[in-house]
XYZ file of C-alpha atoms in Angstrom:
739
model
C 159.238 176.819 162.198
C 158.681 176.411 165.973
C 156.397 178.078 167.917
C 156.576 180.100 171.184
C 156.517 179.696 174.896
C 153.161 177.517 175.487
C 154.581 175.325 172.865
C 158.121 175.567 173.486
C 157.422 172.685 176.541
C 159.625 170.177 176.158
C 157.976 166.586 175.474
C 159.926 164.969 178.222
C 160.617 166.432 181.392
C 162.171 164.817 184.639
C 158.964 166.072 186.636
C 155.978 166.374 184.295
C 156.254 164.717 181.306
C 153.791 165.826 178.479
C 153.883 162.311 176.966
C 155.192 159.117 178.545
C 159.331 159.232 178.645
C 159.328 156.039 176.438
C 157.322 157.697 173.750
C 159.066 161.117 173.983
C 162.412 159.591 173.829
C 161.518 157.780 170.411
C 160.034 161.110 169.203
C 163.219 162.921 170.207
C 165.574 160.326 168.643
C 163.837 159.114 165.603
C 161.685 161.837 164.362
C 163.623 165.105 165.773
C 160.674 166.364 167.763
C 161.615 167.864 171.038
C 158.879 170.337 172.270
C 155.121 170.727 171.844
C 155.275 172.922 168.863
C 157.814 170.409 167.245
C 154.958 167.836 167.670
C 151.973 170.020 166.588
C 154.189 170.726 163.273
C 154.605 167.399 162.732
C 151.997 167.134 160.054
C 150.042 164.117 158.510
C 151.518 162.678 155.188
C 148.029 161.636 154.078
C 144.573 160.847 155.215
C 142.488 157.638 155.282
C 138.783 157.772 154.748
C 136.677 155.011 156.303
C 134.600 154.753 152.960
C 137.930 154.387 150.616
C 140.492 151.872 151.671
C 144.365 152.333 150.681
C 145.382 150.580 147.417
C 146.926 147.237 148.913
C 147.858 146.986 144.841
C 150.288 149.740 145.189
C 152.355 148.976 148.233
C 156.146 149.714 147.921
C 158.725 146.858 148.809
C 160.704 147.123 151.876
C 158.997 150.070 153.133
C 157.193 150.793 156.716
C 153.480 151.189 155.582
C 150.051 151.922 157.303
C 146.963 150.816 155.642
C 143.222 150.455 156.652
C 141.640 147.326 155.712
C 139.218 144.524 156.543
C 139.888 141.159 157.902
C 138.752 138.646 154.946
C 140.145 135.436 156.419
C 142.162 134.178 159.348
C 143.543 130.781 159.761
C 145.272 129.218 162.639
C 148.271 126.375 161.328
C 150.280 124.281 163.443
C 153.686 123.117 162.589
C 156.964 121.281 163.617
C 160.055 123.215 163.922
C 163.532 123.255 165.770
C 161.873 124.998 168.780
C 158.675 123.067 168.835
C 159.458 119.692 167.664
C 156.101 117.879 168.201
C 154.216 119.796 165.765
C 153.445 122.707 168.502
C 154.473 125.546 166.579
C 151.644 127.984 165.644
C 151.392 130.209 162.900
C 148.382 132.730 162.424
C 147.662 133.782 158.783
C 145.419 136.333 158.183
C 144.279 137.832 154.682
C 143.122 141.346 154.659
C 141.723 143.152 151.567
C 140.810 146.917 150.545
C 138.698 145.963 147.264
C 141.919 146.648 145.274
C 144.014 143.986 146.536
C 144.793 141.474 149.462
C 147.580 141.109 151.514
C 148.701 138.341 154.023
C 149.684 139.094 157.430
C 151.476 136.437 159.729
C 152.132 135.958 163.399
C 154.061 133.068 164.911
C 154.639 131.780 168.352
C 153.233 133.298 171.593
C 152.339 136.263 169.400
C 149.338 134.507 167.872
C 146.900 134.709 170.519
C 145.981 138.520 170.631
C 145.256 138.625 167.117
C 143.791 135.253 166.723
C 141.163 136.688 169.351
C 141.025 140.142 167.615
C 141.372 139.736 164.153
C 138.017 137.972 163.163
C 136.636 138.225 159.482
C 134.842 141.394 158.771
C 137.057 143.209 161.491
C 138.226 146.686 160.311
C 141.683 147.886 161.516
C 144.769 149.961 160.779
C 147.802 148.025 160.252
C 151.792 149.031 160.153
C 154.471 147.182 159.279
C 157.480 146.487 156.591
C 156.232 144.965 153.532
C 158.202 142.042 152.485
C 157.686 139.180 150.153
C 157.387 135.305 150.838
C 156.408 132.779 148.167
C 156.154 135.371 145.630
C 153.414 137.220 147.621
C 153.261 140.401 149.604
C 153.201 140.236 153.356
C 153.310 142.040 156.541
C 155.036 139.623 159.290
C 153.905 140.831 162.814
C 152.289 144.129 161.940
C 151.167 146.546 164.650
C 147.773 147.120 164.451
C 144.680 149.193 165.901
C 140.995 148.091 165.603
C 138.532 150.531 164.192
C 135.535 149.926 166.284
C 132.108 150.792 165.245
C 131.380 153.016 168.409
C 130.546 156.317 166.930
C 131.370 158.345 170.054
C 134.871 156.744 170.344
C 135.895 157.073 166.504
C 134.720 160.894 166.180
C 136.922 161.732 169.345
C 139.848 159.467 168.551
C 140.045 159.689 164.652
C 138.968 162.763 163.984
C 135.652 162.208 162.123
C 136.007 160.236 158.873
C 139.322 161.365 158.121
C 142.363 159.409 159.750
C 145.563 161.071 159.702
C 148.307 158.848 158.895
C 151.720 160.402 159.971
C 155.107 160.124 158.923
C 156.231 157.247 161.398
C 159.168 154.966 162.139
C 159.291 151.182 163.088
C 159.489 152.122 166.855
C 156.439 154.371 166.710
C 153.145 153.650 164.793
C 151.259 156.396 163.010
C 148.337 156.018 165.610
C 150.338 156.669 168.262
C 151.781 159.817 166.862
C 148.379 160.843 166.252
C 147.300 159.950 170.028
C 150.051 161.766 171.154
C 149.194 164.852 168.961
C 145.558 164.671 170.258
C 146.949 165.034 173.721
C 148.596 168.423 172.783
C 146.286 169.636 170.274
C 144.530 171.962 172.800
C 147.592 174.054 173.203
C 147.330 174.918 169.395
C 144.822 177.666 170.700
C 148.232 179.469 172.104
C 150.096 179.368 168.821
C 151.148 183.154 167.769
C 150.412 184.622 164.491
C 153.676 185.182 162.603
C 151.870 186.662 159.204
C 150.791 190.118 159.459
C 147.270 190.749 159.861
C 146.492 192.669 156.503
C 148.645 189.596 154.709
C 146.472 186.908 156.242
C 143.309 188.832 155.686
C 144.160 190.128 152.227
C 144.716 186.201 151.161
C 141.795 184.897 153.211
C 143.972 182.814 155.205
C 142.753 180.834 158.426
C 144.316 181.699 161.797
C 147.451 179.579 162.614
C 145.427 178.070 165.718
C 142.517 176.832 163.369
C 145.106 175.709 160.809
C 146.727 173.429 163.340
C 143.443 171.859 164.471
C 142.120 171.296 160.784
C 145.650 169.754 159.839
C 145.451 167.360 162.809
C 141.670 166.763 163.067
C 139.728 167.502 159.786
C 136.113 166.967 159.523
C 136.160 167.479 155.413
C 138.527 167.796 152.739
C 138.072 171.518 152.721
C 139.417 171.718 156.218
C 142.820 169.957 155.039
C 143.006 172.400 152.196
C 142.445 175.352 154.299
C 145.034 174.119 156.689
C 147.692 173.195 154.007
C 147.238 176.916 152.325
C 147.709 178.361 155.543
C 150.866 176.290 156.747
C 152.400 176.674 153.452
C 152.081 180.310 153.387
C 153.700 180.599 157.114
C 156.725 178.219 155.748
C 157.260 180.424 152.648
C 156.800 183.745 154.327
C 159.212 183.349 157.228
C 161.845 181.806 155.120
C 161.474 184.772 152.749
C 161.378 187.459 155.079
C 164.950 185.763 156.642
C 166.112 186.064 152.971
C 165.018 189.776 152.375
C 166.374 190.676 155.804
C 170.032 189.207 154.623
C 169.487 191.022 151.160
C 168.558 194.305 152.988
C 171.661 193.979 155.353
C 173.835 193.292 152.212
C 172.605 196.371 150.597
C 173.443 198.679 153.374
C 177.232 197.680 153.169
C 179.518 199.782 151.372
C 181.411 198.695 148.305
C 183.674 200.389 145.968
C 182.338 200.878 142.494
C 184.377 199.122 139.765
C 183.767 200.566 136.394
C 186.135 199.342 133.540
C 188.235 202.035 132.009
C 187.689 202.609 128.417
C 190.633 201.422 126.103
C 192.021 199.310 129.123
C 192.518 195.334 129.976
C 188.725 194.346 129.028
C 188.910 196.103 125.749
C 192.047 194.538 124.681
C 191.042 191.328 125.831
C 187.419 191.643 123.835
C 189.523 192.552 120.705
C 191.686 189.536 120.721
C 188.840 186.975 121.119
C 188.407 184.705 118.014
C 184.890 184.595 118.206
C 181.729 186.946 119.279
C 179.980 186.283 122.585
C 176.355 184.986 122.546
C 173.611 187.077 123.091
C 173.506 185.584 126.759
C 176.796 186.027 127.595
C 176.397 189.757 126.480
C 173.168 190.306 128.608
C 174.642 188.520 131.595
C 177.912 190.371 131.533
C 175.578 193.695 131.382
C 173.900 192.718 134.564
C 177.063 192.179 136.167
C 178.757 195.319 134.911
C 175.779 197.248 136.096
C 176.118 195.393 139.808
C 179.931 196.408 139.867
C 179.406 199.981 139.085
C 176.984 200.262 142.408
C 178.513 201.451 145.643
C 176.877 198.257 147.612
C 178.378 194.696 146.944
C 177.005 192.684 144.104
C 175.503 189.216 145.204
C 174.737 187.625 142.301
C 174.162 183.915 141.139
C 175.524 182.916 137.886
C 173.655 179.682 136.391
C 174.634 178.027 133.114
C 174.536 174.759 131.726
C 177.865 172.875 131.385
C 179.563 174.543 128.415
C 177.527 177.675 128.053
C 180.725 179.674 128.608
C 180.323 181.077 132.372
C 184.133 180.999 132.668
C 184.467 183.663 129.811
C 181.705 185.905 131.688
C 183.442 185.608 134.861
C 186.660 186.207 133.567
C 185.436 189.464 131.856
C 184.053 190.445 135.050
C 187.316 190.076 136.651
C 189.181 191.996 134.124
C 186.636 194.903 134.547
C 187.533 195.017 138.163
C 191.397 195.073 137.302
C 190.688 197.695 135.000
C 189.068 199.712 137.691
C 192.221 199.236 140.040
C 191.233 196.183 141.964
C 192.039 192.610 142.166
C 189.950 189.839 141.777
C 190.077 186.327 143.150
C 188.361 183.040 141.779
C 187.861 180.018 144.287
C 187.636 176.540 143.047
C 186.704 173.443 144.781
C 189.545 171.273 143.643
C 193.269 171.460 142.956
C 192.703 170.168 139.438
C 190.301 172.464 138.700
C 191.942 175.442 140.021
C 194.996 174.535 137.803
C 192.583 174.021 134.863
C 191.154 177.183 135.279
C 194.422 179.161 135.791
C 195.746 177.397 132.635
C 192.860 178.265 130.652
C 192.650 182.034 131.723
C 196.433 182.320 131.068
C 195.628 180.455 127.449
C 192.786 182.929 126.807
C 194.797 186.052 127.891
C 197.768 185.604 126.297
C 200.360 188.410 126.531
C 197.748 190.137 128.516
C 198.498 187.705 131.480
C 202.193 188.563 131.361
C 202.233 191.822 133.229
C 205.725 193.062 134.532
C 207.450 190.513 132.322
C 209.063 191.003 128.852
C 206.551 190.501 126.062
C 203.855 191.473 127.982
C 201.258 193.930 126.750
C 200.977 197.263 128.372
C 197.796 196.894 130.105
C 198.516 193.460 131.193
C 198.595 192.196 134.571
C 199.560 188.924 136.321
C 197.578 185.963 136.974
C 198.564 183.663 139.857
C 197.866 180.452 141.204
C 197.417 179.700 144.972
C 196.985 175.950 145.890
C 197.536 174.164 149.339
C 200.489 171.775 147.830
C 202.314 174.518 146.153
C 206.117 174.631 146.971
C 207.062 177.162 149.761
C 209.123 179.554 147.281
C 206.343 179.462 144.583
C 203.671 179.871 147.350
C 205.799 182.849 148.598
C 206.234 184.601 145.233
C 202.393 184.502 144.836
C 201.514 185.863 148.072
C 204.083 188.673 147.366
C 202.360 189.444 144.141
C 198.962 189.630 146.149
C 200.144 191.852 148.546
C 201.810 194.270 146.304
C 198.914 194.523 143.802
C 201.367 193.167 141.158
C 198.774 190.390 140.453
C 195.285 191.441 139.166
C 194.065 187.770 139.306
C 194.159 185.094 141.711
C 192.964 181.597 140.995
C 193.072 179.156 144.089
C 191.764 176.656 146.505
C 190.373 177.097 150.000
C 194.309 178.051 150.654
C 193.018 181.598 149.251
C 191.068 181.709 152.456
C 194.143 181.379 154.940
C 195.145 184.186 157.039
C 198.369 184.423 155.579
C 196.817 185.521 152.297
C 196.605 189.443 152.130
C 195.646 191.406 149.116
C 196.333 194.662 148.030
C 192.615 195.807 147.022
C 190.276 192.717 146.629
C 187.377 194.072 144.566
C 185.727 190.798 143.256
C 185.326 187.178 144.258
C 184.049 184.643 142.104
C 183.129 181.175 143.690
C 183.265 178.369 140.847
C 180.630 175.593 141.997
C 178.634 176.920 144.703
C 177.430 173.852 146.200
C 180.940 172.872 147.298
C 181.653 176.235 149.491
C 180.143 176.930 152.896
C 178.963 180.536 153.628
C 181.766 180.723 156.453
C 184.204 180.399 153.508
C 182.381 183.053 151.400
C 182.710 185.239 154.477
C 185.994 184.618 155.307
C 187.082 185.533 151.728
C 184.642 188.788 151.807
C 186.828 189.825 154.751
C 189.960 190.228 153.200
C 188.882 193.334 151.420
C 189.420 196.881 152.619
C 185.530 197.237 151.981
C 183.493 194.053 151.178
C 184.155 192.751 147.513
C 181.642 192.228 145.069
C 180.501 188.351 144.767
C 179.759 186.425 141.681
C 178.799 182.815 142.358
C 179.034 180.340 139.587
C 177.221 177.188 139.420
C 176.862 174.564 136.693
C 173.722 172.615 138.315
C 170.807 174.231 136.835
C 168.598 175.078 139.630
C 164.698 175.485 139.249
C 163.577 178.913 139.521
C 161.897 178.375 143.031
C 164.697 176.678 144.284
C 166.990 179.413 143.306
C 164.504 181.887 145.044
C 164.566 179.502 148.257
C 168.064 178.377 148.643
C 170.183 181.432 147.002
C 167.058 183.995 147.949
C 170.115 186.228 148.949
C 171.562 186.246 145.573
C 170.303 187.955 142.506
C 170.110 185.258 139.701
C 171.420 185.276 136.137
C 171.015 182.495 133.635
C 172.946 181.301 130.673
C 170.893 179.351 128.846
C 172.385 178.991 125.229
C 175.512 177.268 124.160
C 178.387 179.092 122.456
C 178.257 178.366 118.267
C 180.436 175.375 117.319
C 179.410 173.161 120.296
C 178.064 169.649 119.195
C 175.279 167.859 120.465
C 175.770 164.887 122.845
C 173.769 161.306 122.257
C 173.192 159.641 125.302
C 172.081 156.044 125.591
C 171.377 153.532 128.683
C 173.640 150.252 128.351
C 171.599 147.505 130.232
C 174.809 145.321 130.986
C 172.741 142.559 133.032
C 170.033 142.290 130.295
C 171.867 142.634 127.210
C 175.709 141.828 127.985
C 176.484 142.565 123.924
C 175.438 146.128 124.511
C 178.217 146.527 127.014
C 180.603 145.048 124.350
C 179.289 147.035 121.803
C 180.045 150.105 123.950
C 183.718 149.248 123.960
C 183.885 149.039 120.170
C 182.537 152.456 119.995
C 185.169 153.715 122.157
C 187.964 151.995 120.071
C 186.330 153.713 116.983
C 186.269 157.181 118.701
C 190.029 156.702 119.164
C 190.612 155.308 116.006
C 189.071 158.496 114.742
C 191.611 160.565 116.653
C 189.640 161.499 119.645
C 189.608 160.482 123.324
C 187.346 158.911 125.830
C 186.575 159.012 129.436
C 185.335 156.125 131.703
C 183.732 157.275 135.314
C 183.440 154.710 138.051
C 181.924 155.455 141.365
C 184.820 154.196 143.524
C 188.520 154.377 143.461
C 189.351 150.856 144.354
C 192.187 150.674 146.673
C 190.114 151.084 149.818
C 189.386 148.130 151.869
C 186.065 146.831 151.638
C 183.815 148.335 154.440
C 182.622 145.591 156.600
C 179.591 147.168 157.288
C 178.399 147.452 153.871
C 178.463 143.707 153.423
C 175.843 143.183 156.092
C 171.929 143.782 155.060
C 171.305 145.741 151.740
C 168.906 148.476 151.893
C 167.261 147.886 148.568
C 166.394 144.529 147.319
C 166.167 146.123 143.905
C 168.507 143.728 142.169
C 171.302 141.451 142.300
C 173.371 144.135 141.223
C 172.956 146.180 144.690
C 174.627 143.242 146.079
C 178.072 143.949 144.890
C 180.500 146.976 145.739
C 180.364 149.809 143.028
C 182.808 149.196 140.503
C 186.187 150.882 140.663
C 188.794 152.784 138.681
C 191.727 150.757 139.639
C 189.771 147.353 138.679
C 188.092 148.692 135.347
C 191.317 150.394 134.043
C 193.148 147.160 134.840
C 190.558 145.068 133.242
C 189.842 147.349 130.146
C 193.772 147.214 129.443
C 194.092 143.849 129.371
C 190.614 143.153 127.662
C 188.413 145.271 125.337
C 190.608 148.272 125.160
C 193.993 146.391 125.077
C 196.691 148.368 122.888
C 195.017 151.758 123.846
C 196.912 154.110 126.082
C 194.864 154.127 129.338
C 195.395 155.928 132.440
C 193.686 156.500 135.560
C 192.892 159.813 137.673
C 191.179 159.951 141.250
C 191.026 162.421 144.029
C 193.506 160.442 146.284
C 196.636 160.784 143.958
C 199.226 163.368 144.734
C 197.950 166.741 143.178
C 201.324 166.798 141.071
C 200.627 163.490 139.646
C 196.952 164.450 139.010
C 197.927 167.526 137.093
C 200.436 165.529 134.939
C 197.701 163.091 134.139
C 195.193 165.910 133.120
C 198.117 167.316 131.112
C 198.995 164.350 129.125
C 195.048 163.784 128.536
C 194.465 167.520 127.554
C 197.548 167.207 125.087
C 196.139 164.227 123.533
C 198.915 161.732 124.530
C 196.391 159.371 126.609
C 193.455 157.596 124.822
C 191.127 156.730 127.750
C 191.062 158.328 131.012
C 189.307 156.152 133.881
C 188.297 158.554 136.485
C 186.357 159.107 139.709
C 183.837 162.124 139.542
C 187.026 164.408 139.929
C 186.434 165.256 136.189
C 182.859 166.299 137.112
C 183.483 169.900 137.083
C 185.365 172.313 134.759
C 187.777 169.826 132.963
C 187.933 170.982 129.235
C 189.226 168.700 126.468
C 187.544 169.671 123.477
C 188.970 166.175 121.749
C 187.254 164.076 124.229
C 184.104 163.059 122.424
C 182.819 159.593 124.394
C 182.276 158.889 128.161
C 181.020 155.569 129.622
C 179.598 155.885 133.027
C 179.818 152.673 134.878
C 177.000 151.888 137.435
C 175.518 155.095 136.285
C 172.506 154.216 138.415
C 174.872 155.038 141.671
C 174.800 158.747 140.728
C 172.421 161.282 140.911
C 170.531 163.088 137.654
C 172.314 166.258 138.250
C 175.772 164.790 138.667
C 175.329 162.537 135.331
C 174.325 165.637 133.567
C 177.515 167.440 134.996
C 179.775 164.486 133.871
C 178.211 164.090 130.472
C 179.000 167.888 129.802
C 182.579 167.008 129.898
C 182.038 165.350 126.167
C 181.099 167.198 122.969
C 183.040 170.550 123.904
C 184.620 170.723 120.492
C 183.218 170.474 117.084
C 182.751 166.546 117.055
C 179.528 165.056 118.410
C 179.684 163.742 122.019
C 178.478 160.235 122.951
C 177.548 159.430 126.410
C 176.752 155.477 127.461
C 175.150 155.189 130.696
C 175.886 151.673 132.119
C 173.561 149.689 134.598
C 172.872 146.373 135.881
C 169.425 147.457 137.049
C 166.129 145.905 135.960
C 164.369 147.703 133.219
C 161.199 148.490 135.513
C 163.311 149.589 138.492
C 163.109 153.463 139.489
C 166.875 153.732 138.866
C 166.396 152.898 135.090
C 163.794 155.684 134.666
C 166.083 158.171 136.187
C 168.503 157.029 133.559
C 165.969 156.960 130.614
C 165.264 160.493 131.775
C 168.953 161.458 131.621
C 169.206 159.821 128.317
C 166.152 161.502 126.832
C 166.776 165.148 127.308
C 169.928 167.448 127.497
C 167.969 170.187 129.277
C 169.791 170.668 132.858
C 166.385 172.595 134.058
C 164.165 169.616 132.934
C 166.451 167.208 134.496
C 166.768 169.284 137.731
C 162.893 169.236 138.207
C 163.281 165.651 137.832
C 165.704 165.001 140.354
C 163.945 167.441 142.792
C 160.726 165.315 142.555
C 162.584 162.238 143.177
C 164.277 163.585 146.002
C 163.065 164.833 149.325
C 163.175 168.666 149.368
C 165.084 168.686 152.374
C 167.909 167.031 150.698
C 167.991 169.668 147.974
C 167.725 172.324 150.251
C 171.047 171.520 151.915
C 169.176 169.855 155.009
C 170.506 166.527 154.805
C 172.921 167.180 157.754
C 172.470 164.587 160.315
C 169.676 165.736 162.765
C 168.788 168.777 160.933
C 164.986 169.105 160.700
C 164.191 170.655 157.266
C 162.061 173.933 158.082
C 159.823 173.050 155.143
C 157.295 170.607 156.257
C 154.148 171.432 154.106
C 155.857 173.598 151.336
C 156.981 171.581 147.985
C 159.510 173.641 146.199
C 158.212 172.553 142.687
C 154.441 172.610 143.214
C 154.226 175.702 145.303
C 156.259 178.205 142.804
C 153.353 180.604 142.782
C 153.281 180.799 146.869
C 157.017 181.149 147.033
C 157.092 183.884 144.398
C 154.043 185.736 146.279
C 155.763 185.477 149.281
C 159.096 186.763 148.066
C 157.284 189.735 147.234
C 155.234 190.213 150.479
C 158.585 189.803 152.470
C 160.449 192.084 150.637
C 157.977 194.598 151.154
C 157.475 194.183 155.047
C 161.354 194.183 155.136
C 161.602 197.425 153.265
C 159.038 199.078 155.444
C 160.077 197.859 158.550
C 163.704 196.172 158.273
C 163.901 195.481 161.911
C 160.479 193.993 162.301
C 159.778 196.363 165.343
C 156.182 196.399 164.663
C 155.801 192.571 164.360
C 157.309 191.012 167.600
C 155.381 187.375 166.518
C 157.114 187.481 163.113
C 160.351 188.269 164.876
C 159.728 185.069 167.098
C 158.856 182.915 164.306
C 162.229 184.094 162.753
C 164.218 183.679 165.572
C 162.919 179.691 165.684
C 163.878 179.465 162.147
C 167.368 180.873 162.483
C 168.804 178.619 165.424
C 172.061 177.240 164.053
C 171.004 174.396 162.005
C 168.564 176.737 160.165
C 171.392 179.502 159.857
C 173.238 176.653 157.904
C 170.652 176.039 155.618
C 169.905 179.651 154.829
C 173.389 180.423 154.033
C 173.719 177.123 152.444
C 177.152 177.119 150.487
């Protein structure tokens, strides 16, 4: 959240630059900091105390770190090298300590003179550089450093008393240089405008914004830091929730046609032919949806449910209710494979109720049409005609549904499957197809912690399906350490054969397709030295399928499926697999969502460490969909102690998607989760941690809803409007309306 005029001054201007042009350039390019306000909102990551030193023992490999330590020893060595053949080469080795561990610093060549004079034993300094390993010992080569001198006046002035702020930095700009730049602009914090209403700020005992900015950058005590954090977290949570509350308020003002199912209509006939009873969860969520559909403003609901919890059934019943009430329903799927799959399963579930206008169709029946980009011209023309005339009550399709040519007779409900694959523009384009805004139901199988739902999907009401339908089987998951224990991998393929011999089928998932040329850029430096496993490209579908057919799975019917195949070929492969003609399907993540083959009981995920936690959970949900128990094997070459292995261990130990989504969120930067991973976009959450600050977010949502209800235009709160405008520039507009 950026601030206003005084703080909108750019950090670099041709005539009067707030900072030196070189520093301003690095800040803009590497940290996304353009104005004085941006810089004031670049908060310290942590603080160092003079009396307490960073743990050198815990330094992360290959990361850019800042440490405060004392020089224990410094030695200058001479050596012979190609550049200095007569033994004139110089190397300075400095050992620093912080009581927890020791770390070696090395300087070479002409770079040894200054540190040799300054880094004497007993000297204390801040050091910044990249941690590497040499001779099995951690070291920093040519670190930048800043001496911490004993002059009390200077240290109080420059280093803010006893607490030294350590800023998120880059190799081009060390933490203390950022700190000095912030000290330069800190006086302007006095001009920060208060976005929080006075009553809210005083009622919660929060310090003024100008004071919070001073305390976060120049704290004298730990209490100062706490005061500042509490205040700055509230700002972020509140302004964001006001933006979402205004969007909800605006949506509630839109008119919509209430859709109430007719008694003894299509829905009643459908329920009567169901071979099972709905779970309590499905009944509860259906009631919430039907209540929304009956109102005269558009429903905006997010339906969250574990893989296999029966979301499609709930969505289908909502669509049937709308058709009953004289409207049409559209279901939007992210891929053609999934659209075809939904179409097939919905037609199967409805039976003669999906044969409207056909011989043998039931009297309440409607037509269910499919619309995708790769359809032939004649079939497409036919489908479009059925939509325009209202003959088709339900249409299922991909982005093709959003095209201008597609016209509906009376669109009453839009169901979007897998929210994270659709942008809000697409949602709105489809909404615009109705005479009045249609009702909206968004489905996701990615469990989202409550706070993230309140933050990312804050413009939607949320329903959660948290129980699996009866008859679903448990899935056993195991990590297969292929490098440490190759015989485990051999056993994995034996297990797949056993499943097939018992009449079942299996998936093998790979990260890559394999017909692309190896990217030359990827063969350069590796980002992670975690293990040799990182040094080879990810395993590919085409290679693995070939090796399996010739090797451990020879004699079985093995087929491949990936995103670059022709849609007709993809559909044919899926049909054969669904019909049980294929024993093993080797695929990319195209099978991640919606593919439903109850007879598939085993899944082997190759290079499982290359997938995210939520994605692994999604993939695993493709097995165990029938009455036989499921098996998921996570194959990895990562070493046992690595974070990747710990992540896989977490997936193997729990089937609770909400628990896994918390783990996922804790391991990733909040910004990525909140859709801010676009290049260059700065996440508007700098202080707020979505998981830890659950209470603040929930309270801020209540306060924001009350403020917007009382004054939707925020006429009486001009400073809040200003803060909102700063939040809602284009990048953040995308973030808020995350699709």
